[in-house]
Amino acid sequence: MQLSLVEENYLKTIYHLAEHSDSDISTTAISEELDTKPASVTDMLRKLSDKDVINYQKYRGVQVSDKGKKLALQIIRKHRLWEVFLVQKLGFNWYEVHEVAEQLEHIKSPLLIKRLDNFLGKPTVDPHGDPIPDENGEYKEVPLCALSELETGNEGNVIKVPDSDPSLLRHLDKIKMKLGSKILVKDKVEFDDTVLIQIDDRNEIYISGKIASTIMCSSI
Amino acid sequence: MQLSLVEENYLKTIYHLAEHSDSDISTTAISEELDTKPASVTDMLRKLSDKDVINYQKYRGVQVSDKGKKLALQIIRKHRLWEVFLVQKLGFNWYEVHEVAEQLEHIKSPLLIKRLDNFLGKPTVDPHGDPIPDENGEYKEVPLCALSELETGNEGNVIKVPDSDPSLLRHLDKIKMKLGSKILVKDKVEFDDTVLIQIDDRNEIYISGKIASTIMCSSI
DNA sequence: AAATATATTTAGAGTCATCTAAAAAAGTTA
DNA sequence: TAACTTTTTTAGATGACTCTAAATATATTT
């Protein structure tokens, strides 16, 4: 069984939405994520359900099936391996890779991925800190907490940042925040959740609550 | 102006057919090459003509326009750069790369190609000896002659072999014929054009006229 | 040049993925 | 629970690319 490029994108989107939610995924949520109309999503859900990659009941939302999870993880694996390639071998910045990897992830050649993986030294995380599933779709889950959750006076290391927003990633470059950076929370502003932090023992800097909530740290 | 994946494949096919012919390209020739029906080709020719990448007049066949040539050469450039990547960096054999490169050539990112080109050391030929056009679509033409054209007693070096037939390329591997190999023509069989050759001063070996006509040599 | 054969185009239809508008179901509020 | 709002689905249409069958143009043969 083969999925079309469009089907792959739907599946991946549903998988990612399901990752960050424990309830069923709604038609509207998918349509917003993919910038399509809910009616189009309904059509596609029937198709994906026929192919057994999702469990779908009218009006009840969807879950990704076991079969769908395997497929989704292979697409994600490809996406993240290509991102590593772009950054480590071609010198891309971490804010330049997402869009290109969105195209490269659909290339169909198991041999290519196997050899790319070897060429890259079997990396386990992509340039944004996201784990790379192995050939069986497995990867290690690391317990993380958002920077915004750290208490004043506490420290953490940056483990993962959002991958798809170039403007945020450029900002992180500007303030020299990288994967692995040590973050010390110096103060929190209750009014709007602004956080005052120190990155790698350098100058103090304010970041918005919105940014702070997207930076994932090791919880020590 | 952007071409769809399907349009790109039509354009590339027409370009390649035109390379090996000085007359206009027929609807049937295109349909055979792309394994579609002539009626489908006619539809597409109207579309490509509207986009000014070909010159088309009903019943008269097509030529690739200047605009079309530029686009085609960029696709070919991408195809051949990816082939170099697959062979030189990922360890693919020359008979394994064509199909994957057919997919990779459609990835849209000028930055990617620029950086890939640099990463590979700005190669000028692909693993089958085909020239790689530069960013402006230019490349050096080398005068070549088919092995089948060499006279008995003459020598040549292998410069270019067909790229898309794995079974032929596997056979060349078997008889240890590589790009650059020195070929000495020892005998020719008039009956069916079989050629007896010596490759790099090793044992003599017979190759069919069909194979001999696809191996392109430097004419010394 | 007429007859025949071949190549090409047109007409009409099917599939895939999308849309809009309307209908139906589910959820919320009074 | 009845009325209203929101979400989801259905119905019908569109655009891109393909097909078959029929019509038309070109090429070849006699």
Coordinates of C-alpha atoms (C1' of nucleotides) in Angstrom, one line a residue:
Chain A
M1 CA 0.0 0.0 0.0
Q2 CA 1.3 3.4 -1.0
L3 CA 0.0 6.8 0.1
S4 CA -0.1 9.8 -2.2
L5 CA 1.9 12.9 -1.3
V6 CA -1.3 14.6 -0.2
E7 CA -2.4 11.6 1.9
E8 CA 1.0 11.5 3.5
N9 CA 0.6 15.2 4.5
Y10 CA -2.8 14.6 6.0
L11 CA -1.5 11.6 8.0
K12 CA 1.6 13.4 9.2
T13 CA -0.6 16.4 10.3
I14 CA -3.0 14.2 12.2
Y15 CA -0.2 12.3 13.8
H16 CA 1.4 15.6 15.0
L17 CA -1.9 16.9 16.3
A18 CA -2.5 13.7 18.1
E19 CA 1.0 13.9 19.7
H20 CA -0.1 17.0 21.5
S21 CA -3.5 16.0 22.6
D22 CA -5.0 12.9 24.2
S23 CA -8.5 13.3 22.8
D24 CA -9.6 12.6 19.2
I25 CA -8.6 15.0 16.5
S26 CA -11.3 17.2 15.0
T27 CA -11.9 17.9 11.4
T28 CA -11.6 21.6 12.0
A29 CA -8.2 21.2 13.7
I30 CA -6.9 19.3 10.7
S31 CA -8.3 21.8 8.2
E32 CA -6.7 24.7 10.0
E33 CA -3.4 23.0 10.1
L34 CA -3.4 22.2 6.4
D35 CA -5.1 25.4 5.3
T36 CA -8.0 23.6 3.7
K37 CA -11.7 23.5 4.2
P38 CA -13.3 21.1 6.7
A39 CA -15.3 19.5 3.8
S40 CA -12.1 18.6 2.1
V41 CA -10.8 17.0 5.3
T42 CA -13.9 14.9 5.6
D43 CA -13.4 13.5 2.2
M44 CA -9.8 12.6 2.9
L45 CA -10.7 11.1 6.3
R46 CA -12.9 8.6 4.5
K47 CA -10.0 7.7 2.2
L48 CA -7.5 7.4 4.9
S49 CA -10.0 5.3 6.9
D50 CA -10.5 3.0 3.9
K51 CA -6.7 2.5 3.9
D52 CA -6.8 1.7 7.6
V53 CA -4.2 4.4 8.6
I54 CA -6.7 6.2 10.8
N55 CA -9.7 5.2 12.9
Y56 CA -12.6 7.4 11.9
Q57 CA -16.3 7.6 12.8
K58 CA -18.5 10.3 11.4
Y59 CA -18.8 13.3 13.8
R60 CA -16.4 11.6 16.3
G61 CA -13.0 12.8 15.2
V62 CA -10.0 10.6 14.4
Q63 CA -7.1 8.7 15.9
V64 CA -4.1 7.4 14.0
S65 CA -4.1 3.6 13.7
D66 CA -1.1 1.4 14.5
K67 CA -0.5 1.1 10.8
G68 CA -0.8 4.8 10.4
K69 CA 1.6 5.5 13.2
K70 CA 4.2 3.3 11.5
L71 CA 3.8 5.1 8.3
A72 CA 3.8 8.5 9.9
L73 CA 7.0 7.7 11.8
Q74 CA 8.8 6.8 8.6
I75 CA 7.8 10.1 7.1
I76 CA 9.0 11.9 10.2
R77 CA 12.2 9.9 10.1
K78 CA 12.9 11.0 6.6
H79 CA 12.1 14.6 7.3
R80 CA 14.4 14.7 10.3
L81 CA 17.3 12.9 8.6
W82 CA 17.1 15.3 5.7
E83 CA 17.2 18.2 8.1
V84 CA 20.4 16.8 9.6
F85 CA 21.8 16.5 6.1
L86 CA 20.9 20.1 5.2
V87 CA 22.5 21.5 8.4
Q88 CA 25.5 19.3 8.9
K89 CA 26.5 18.7 5.3
L90 CA 25.2 21.6 3.3
G91 CA 25.6 24.3 5.9
F92 CA 21.9 25.3 6.2
N93 CA 20.8 27.3 9.2
W94 CA 18.2 25.6 11.4
Y95 CA 15.6 28.2 10.2
E96 CA 16.1 27.3 6.6
V97 CA 15.5 23.6 6.6
H98 CA 11.9 22.9 7.4
E99 CA 10.4 23.8 4.1
V100 CA 12.9 21.9 2.0
A101 CA 12.6 18.9 4.3
E102 CA 8.8 19.0 3.7
Q103 CA 9.6 18.2 0.1
L104 CA 12.4 15.8 0.6
E105 CA 10.4 13.7 3.1
H106 CA 8.2 12.4 0.3
I107 CA 11.0 10.9 -1.8
K108 CA 10.4 7.1 -2.0
S109 CA 13.5 5.0 -1.7
P110 CA 14.2 2.9 1.4
L111 CA 17.7 2.4 0.2
L112 CA 18.3 6.1 0.0
I113 CA 17.2 6.6 3.6
K114 CA 19.2 3.7 4.8
R115 CA 22.3 5.1 3.2
L116 CA 21.6 8.7 4.2
D117 CA 21.3 7.5 7.8
N118 CA 24.7 5.8 7.6
F119 CA 26.3 8.8 5.8
L120 CA 25.1 11.0 8.7
G121 CA 26.3 8.7 11.4
K122 CA 22.9 7.5 12.4
P123 CA 21.9 10.7 14.2
T124 CA 19.2 10.4 17.0
V125 CA 18.0 14.0 16.9
D126 CA 17.4 16.6 14.2
P127 CA 18.8 20.2 14.3
H128 CA 15.8 21.4 16.4
G129 CA 16.3 18.6 19.0
D130 CA 13.4 16.4 17.7
P131 CA 14.1 12.7 18.0
I132 CA 14.7 10.7 14.8
P133 CA 12.8 7.4 14.8
D134 CA 14.8 4.4 13.8
E135 CA 13.8 2.0 10.9
N136 CA 11.2 0.5 13.2
G137 CA 9.7 3.8 14.1
E138 CA 11.2 3.7 17.6
Y139 CA 12.8 6.5 19.5
K140 CA 13.7 7.4 23.1
E141 CA 11.3 9.8 24.9
V142 CA 13.1 12.3 27.1
P143 CA 11.0 14.0 29.8
L144 CA 11.0 17.7 29.0
C145 CA 9.5 20.8 30.5
A146 CA 8.8 24.1 28.9
L147 CA 11.2 27.0 29.8
S148 CA 8.1 28.8 31.0
E149 CA 7.5 26.1 33.6
L150 CA 10.9 26.5 35.2
E151 CA 10.8 28.3 38.6
T152 CA 12.7 31.5 39.2
G153 CA 16.3 30.5 40.3
N154 CA 16.1 27.1 38.5
E155 CA 18.3 26.0 35.6
G156 CA 17.7 23.9 32.5
N157 CA 19.3 22.9 29.2
V158 CA 17.6 23.6 25.9
I159 CA 16.8 20.2 24.4
K160 CA 14.2 21.0 21.7
V161 CA 12.8 24.1 19.9
P162 CA 10.0 24.4 17.4
D163 CA 11.1 23.4 13.9
S164 CA 8.7 25.2 11.6
D165 CA 8.9 28.9 12.4
P166 CA 11.9 30.6 10.8
S167 CA 11.2 33.9 12.5
L168 CA 11.4 32.3 16.0
L169 CA 14.5 30.4 15.1
R170 CA 16.2 33.5 13.8
H171 CA 15.4 35.2 17.0
L172 CA 16.9 32.4 19.0
D173 CA 20.1 32.8 16.8
K174 CA 20.1 36.5 17.6
I175 CA 20.0 35.9 21.4
K176 CA 22.5 33.0 20.9
M177 CA 20.3 30.3 22.3
K178 CA 21.2 26.9 20.9
L179 CA 20.4 23.3 21.6
G180 CA 22.3 22.5 24.8
S181 CA 22.4 26.1 26.1
K182 CA 22.2 26.4 29.9
I183 CA 19.2 28.6 30.9
L184 CA 19.0 30.2 34.3
V185 CA 15.6 31.8 35.1
K186 CA 16.2 35.0 36.9
D187 CA 12.8 36.5 37.1
K188 CA 9.2 36.0 35.9
V189 CA 6.7 38.8 35.2
E190 CA 3.3 37.7 36.4
F191 CA 1.5 40.3 34.3
D192 CA 2.3 38.7 30.9
D193 CA 4.5 35.8 31.7
T194 CA 7.6 37.5 30.4
V195 CA 10.7 35.6 31.7
L196 CA 14.1 37.1 32.5
I197 CA 16.8 34.5 31.7
Q198 CA 20.5 34.1 31.5
I199 CA 21.8 32.0 28.6
D200 CA 25.1 30.2 29.1
D201 CA 26.2 32.6 31.8
R202 CA 26.0 35.6 29.6
N203 CA 24.0 38.8 29.8
E204 CA 20.4 38.7 31.1
I205 CA 17.7 38.9 28.5
Y206 CA 13.9 39.0 28.5
I207 CA 11.8 36.6 26.5
S208 CA 8.1 36.6 26.0
G209 CA 5.9 34.0 27.7
K210 CA 4.9 32.8 24.2
I211 CA 8.5 32.1 23.3
A212 CA 9.3 30.6 26.8
S213 CA 6.5 28.1 26.4
T214 CA 7.9 26.8 23.1
I215 CA 11.4 26.2 24.4
M216 CA 11.7 22.7 25.8
C217 CA 14.3 22.0 28.5
S218 CA 15.6 19.1 30.4
S219 CA 14.0 19.0 33.8
I220 CA 16.8 18.5 36.3
Chain B
M1 CA 6.1 30.9 -13.6
Q2 CA 6.2 27.4 -12.1
L3 CA 5.7 24.1 -13.8
S4 CA 3.9 21.2 -12.1
L5 CA 5.8 17.9 -11.6
V6 CA 3.9 16.4 -14.6
E7 CA 4.7 19.4 -16.8
E8 CA 8.3 19.2 -15.8
N9 CA 8.4 15.6 -16.9
Y10 CA 6.9 16.4 -20.2
L11 CA 9.3 19.2 -20.8
K12 CA 12.3 17.1 -19.9
T13 CA 11.2 14.3 -22.2
I14 CA 10.6 16.6 -25.1
Y15 CA 14.0 18.2 -24.5
H16 CA 15.8 14.9 -24.5
L17 CA 14.0 13.7 -27.6
A18 CA 14.9 16.9 -29.3
E19 CA 18.6 16.4 -28.3
H20 CA 18.8 13.3 -30.4
S21 CA 16.9 14.6 -33.4
D22 CA 17.0 17.7 -35.6
S23 CA 13.4 17.6 -36.7
D24 CA 10.3 18.4 -34.7
I25 CA 9.2 16.0 -32.0
S26 CA 6.0 14.1 -32.6
T27 CA 3.1 13.5 -30.3
T28 CA 3.5 9.7 -30.6
A29 CA 7.2 9.9 -29.7
I30 CA 6.4 11.7 -26.5
S31 CA 3.5 9.4 -25.6
E32 CA 5.8 6.4 -26.0
E33 CA 8.5 7.9 -23.9
L34 CA 6.1 8.8 -21.1
D35 CA 3.9 5.7 -21.5
T36 CA 0.8 7.8 -22.0
K37 CA -1.7 8.0 -24.8
P38 CA -1.2 10.5 -27.7
A39 CA -4.5 12.2 -26.7
S40 CA -3.0 13.1 -23.3
V41 CA 0.1 14.4 -24.9
T42 CA -1.9 16.7 -27.1
D43 CA -3.7 18.2 -24.1
M44 CA -0.4 18.8 -22.4
L45 CA 1.2 20.3 -25.5
R46 CA -1.5 23.0 -25.5
K47 CA -0.7 23.7 -21.8
L48 CA 3.0 23.9 -22.3
S49 CA 2.6 26.0 -25.4
D50 CA 0.4 28.4 -23.4
K51 CA 3.2 28.7 -20.9
D52 CA 5.7 29.4 -23.8
V53 CA 8.1 26.6 -22.9
I54 CA 7.5 24.9 -26.3
N55 CA 6.6 26.0 -29.8
Y56 CA 3.6 24.0 -30.9
Q57 CA 1.4 24.0 -34.0
K58 CA -1.3 21.4 -34.4
Y59 CA -0.2 18.4 -36.5
R60 CA 3.2 19.9 -36.9
G61 CA 5.1 18.6 -33.8
V62 CA 7.0 20.6 -31.2
Q63 CA 10.3 22.2 -30.5
V64 CA 11.5 23.4 -27.1
S65 CA 11.5 27.2 -26.8
D66 CA 14.5 29.1 -25.4
K67 CA 12.5 29.6 -22.2
G68 CA 11.8 25.8 -22.1
K69 CA 15.4 25.0 -22.7
K70 CA 16.5 27.0 -19.7
L71 CA 13.9 25.3 -17.5
A72 CA 14.8 21.9 -18.9
L73 CA 18.5 22.4 -18.3
Q74 CA 17.8 23.4 -14.7
I75 CA 15.9 20.2 -14.1
I76 CA 18.7 18.2 -15.8
R77 CA 21.2 20.0 -13.7
K78 CA 19.4 18.9 -10.6
H79 CA 19.0 15.4 -11.8
R80 CA 22.7 15.0 -12.5
L81 CA 23.9 16.7 -9.3
W82 CA 21.8 14.4 -7.3
E83 CA 23.2 11.4 -9.1
V84 CA 26.7 12.6 -8.2
F85 CA 25.6 12.9 -4.6
L86 CA 24.1 9.4 -4.5
V87 CA 27.2 7.8 -6.0
Q88 CA 30.0 9.8 -4.4
K89 CA 28.5 10.5 -1.0
L90 CA 26.1 7.7 -0.4
G91 CA 27.8 4.9 -2.2
F92 CA 25.1 4.1 -4.7
N93 CA 26.1 2.1 -7.9
W94 CA 25.6 3.9 -11.2
Y95 CA 22.8 1.5 -12.0
E96 CA 20.8 2.4 -8.9
V97 CA 20.7 6.2 -9.1
H98 CA 18.5 7.1 -12.1
E99 CA 15.1 6.4 -10.6
V100 CA 15.8 8.1 -7.3
A101 CA 17.2 11.1 -9.1
E102 CA 14.0 11.3 -11.1
Q103 CA 12.2 12.1 -7.9
L104 CA 14.9 14.4 -6.4
E105 CA 15.1 16.5 -9.6
H106 CA 11.7 18.0 -8.8
I107 CA 12.6 19.4 -5.3
K108 CA 12.2 23.1 -5.5
S109 CA 14.9 25.1 -3.7
P110 CA 17.6 27.1 -5.6
L111 CA 19.5 27.4 -2.3
L112 CA 19.6 23.6 -2.0
I113 CA 21.0 23.1 -5.4
K114 CA 23.6 25.9 -5.0
R115 CA 24.8 24.3 -1.7
L116 CA 24.7 20.8 -3.0
D117 CA 26.8 21.9 -6.0
N118 CA 29.4 23.4 -3.6
F119 CA 29.3 20.3 -1.4
L120 CA 30.1 18.1 -4.3
G121 CA 32.9 20.3 -5.5
K122 CA 31.0 21.7 -8.6
P123 CA 31.2 18.5 -10.6
T124 CA 30.9 18.8 -14.4
V125 CA 29.8 15.3 -15.3
D126 CA 27.4 12.8 -13.6
P127 CA 28.3 9.2 -12.9
H128 CA 27.3 8.2 -16.5
G129 CA 29.5 10.8 -18.1
D130 CA 26.6 13.2 -18.9
P131 CA 27.6 16.9 -18.6
I132 CA 26.1 18.9 -15.7
P133 CA 24.8 22.3 -16.9
D134 CA 25.9 25.3 -14.7
E135 CA 23.5 27.7 -13.1
N136 CA 23.0 29.4 -16.5
G137 CA 22.3 26.1 -18.2
E138 CA 25.6 26.1 -20.0
Y139 CA 28.0 23.1 -20.4
K140 CA 30.8 22.1 -22.6
E141 CA 30.0 19.8 -25.6
V142 CA 32.6 17.2 -26.2
P143 CA 32.7 15.5 -29.6
L144 CA 31.9 11.8 -29.1
C145 CA 31.5 8.8 -31.3
A146 CA 29.8 5.5 -30.5
L147 CA 32.0 2.6 -29.8
S148 CA 30.3 0.9 -32.8
E149 CA 31.7 3.6 -35.0
L150 CA 35.4 2.9 -34.2
E151 CA 37.3 1.0 -36.8
T152 CA 39.0 -2.3 -36.1
G153 CA 42.4 -1.5 -34.6
N154 CA 41.4 1.9 -33.3
E155 CA 41.2 3.0 -29.6
G156 CA 38.9 5.2 -27.6
N157 CA 38.1 6.1 -24.1
V158 CA 34.7 5.6 -22.6
I159 CA 33.2 9.1 -21.9
K160 CA 29.5 8.5 -21.6
V161 CA 27.1 5.6 -21.1
P162 CA 23.3 5.4 -21.0
D163 CA 22.0 6.5 -17.6
S164 CA 18.6 4.9 -17.3
D165 CA 19.0 1.2 -18.0
P166 CA 20.1 -0.7 -14.9
S167 CA 20.5 -4.0 -16.7
L168 CA 23.0 -2.5 -19.2
L169 CA 24.9 -0.7 -16.5
R170 CA 25.1 -3.9 -14.4
H171 CA 26.5 -5.7 -17.5
L172 CA 29.1 -3.0 -18.0
D173 CA 30.1 -3.5 -14.3
K174 CA 30.4 -7.2 -15.0
I175 CA 32.8 -6.7 -17.9
K176 CA 34.6 -4.0 -15.8
M177 CA 33.9 -1.2 -18.3
K178 CA 34.0 2.2 -16.5
L179 CA 34.1 5.8 -17.5
G180 CA 37.6 6.4 -18.8
S181 CA 38.3 2.8 -19.7
K182 CA 40.5 2.4 -22.8
I183 CA 38.8 0.4 -25.5
L184 CA 40.7 -1.2 -28.3
V185 CA 38.5 -2.6 -31.1
K186 CA 40.0 -6.0 -32.2
D187 CA 37.3 -7.2 -34.6
K188 CA 33.9 -6.5 -35.9
V189 CA 31.4 -9.1 -37.1
E190 CA 29.6 -7.9 -40.1
F191 CA 26.7 -10.3 -39.8
D192 CA 25.2 -8.7 -36.6
D193 CA 27.6 -5.9 -35.7
T194 CA 29.0 -7.7 -32.7
V195 CA 32.3 -6.1 -31.7
L196 CA 35.3 -7.8 -30.2
I197 CA 37.1 -5.3 -27.8
Q198 CA 39.8 -5.2 -25.2
I199 CA 39.1 -3.1 -22.2
D200 CA 42.0 -1.5 -20.4
D201 CA 44.4 -4.1 -21.9
R202 CA 42.7 -7.0 -20.2
N203 CA 41.1 -10.1 -21.9
E204 CA 39.2 -9.7 -25.1
I205 CA 35.4 -9.8 -24.9
Y206 CA 32.5 -9.6 -27.4
I207 CA 29.8 -7.0 -27.0
S208 CA 26.6 -6.8 -29.1
G209 CA 26.2 -4.1 -31.7
K210 CA 23.3 -2.7 -29.7
I211 CA 25.5 -2.2 -26.7
A212 CA 28.4 -0.9 -28.8
S213 CA 26.2 1.8 -30.2
T214 CA 25.2 3.1 -26.8
I215 CA 28.8 3.4 -25.4
M216 CA 30.1 6.9 -26.3
C217 CA 33.9 7.3 -26.7
S218 CA 36.3 10.1 -27.2
S219 CA 37.2 10.3 -30.9
I220 CA 41.0 10.4 -31.0
Chain C
dA1 C1' -4.7 12.1 -57.8
dA2 C1' -7.3 8.8 -55.5
dA3 C1' -7.3 5.3 -52.1
dT4 C1' -5.4 3.7 -48.1
dA5 C1' -2.8 3.9 -43.9
dT6 C1' -1.0 6.4 -40.1
dA7 C1' -0.8 10.2 -36.9
dT8 C1' -3.1 13.7 -34.4
dT9 C1' -6.7 16.1 -32.4
dT10 C1' -11.4 16.6 -30.4
dA11 C1' -15.2 15.2 -27.6
dG12 C1' -16.7 13.2 -23.7
dA13 C1' -15.9 10.8 -19.5
dG14 C1' -13.2 9.2 -15.1
dT15 C1' -10.2 10.1 -11.0
dC16 C1' -8.1 12.9 -7.4
dA17 C1' -8.1 16.6 -4.5
dT18 C1' -10.2 20.7 -3.9
dC19 C1' -14.1 24.1 -3.2
dT20 C1' -19.1 26.3 -1.9
dA21 C1' -23.6 25.9 -0.2
dA22 C1' -26.9 23.4 2.1
dA23 C1' -28.2 19.8 5.3
dA24 C1' -27.5 17.2 9.4
dA25 C1' -25.5 16.2 13.8
dA26 C1' -23.5 17.6 18.2
dG27 C1' -22.8 20.9 21.7
dT28 C1' -24.3 24.9 24.4
dT29 C1' -27.3 28.0 26.7
dA30 C1' -31.4 29.8 28.6
Chain D
dT1 C1' -35.7 20.4 27.2
dA2 C1' -36.2 23.7 23.7
dA3 C1' -33.7 27.1 21.1
dC4 C1' -29.6 28.4 19.3
dT5 C1' -24.7 28.0 17.9
dT6 C1' -21.0 25.4 16.2
dT7 C1' -19.1 21.5 13.9
dT8 C1' -19.3 18.1 10.6
dT9 C1' -21.0 15.9 6.6
dT10 C1' -23.2 15.6 2.1
dA11 C1' -24.2 17.2 -2.6
dG12 C1' -22.7 19.1 -6.5
dA13 C1' -19.1 21.6 -9.1
dT14 C1' -14.2 22.8 -10.6
dG15 C1' -9.4 22.1 -12.3
dA16 C1' -5.5 19.1 -13.4
dC17 C1' -4.3 15.0 -15.8
dT18 C1' -5.7 10.9 -17.7
dC19 C1' -8.4 7.7 -20.8
dT20 C1' -11.4 5.8 -25.0
dA21 C1' -13.7 6.4 -29.1
dA22 C1' -14.6 9.1 -33.0
dA23 C1' -13.3 12.7 -36.2
dT24 C1' -9.9 14.9 -38.9
dA25 C1' -5.5 15.9 -40.9
dT26 C1' -1.2 14.2 -42.9
dA27 C1' 1.6 10.7 -45.2
dT28 C1' 2.2 6.8 -48.3
dT29 C1' 1.1 3.9 -51.9
dT30 C1' -0.7 2.7 -56.2

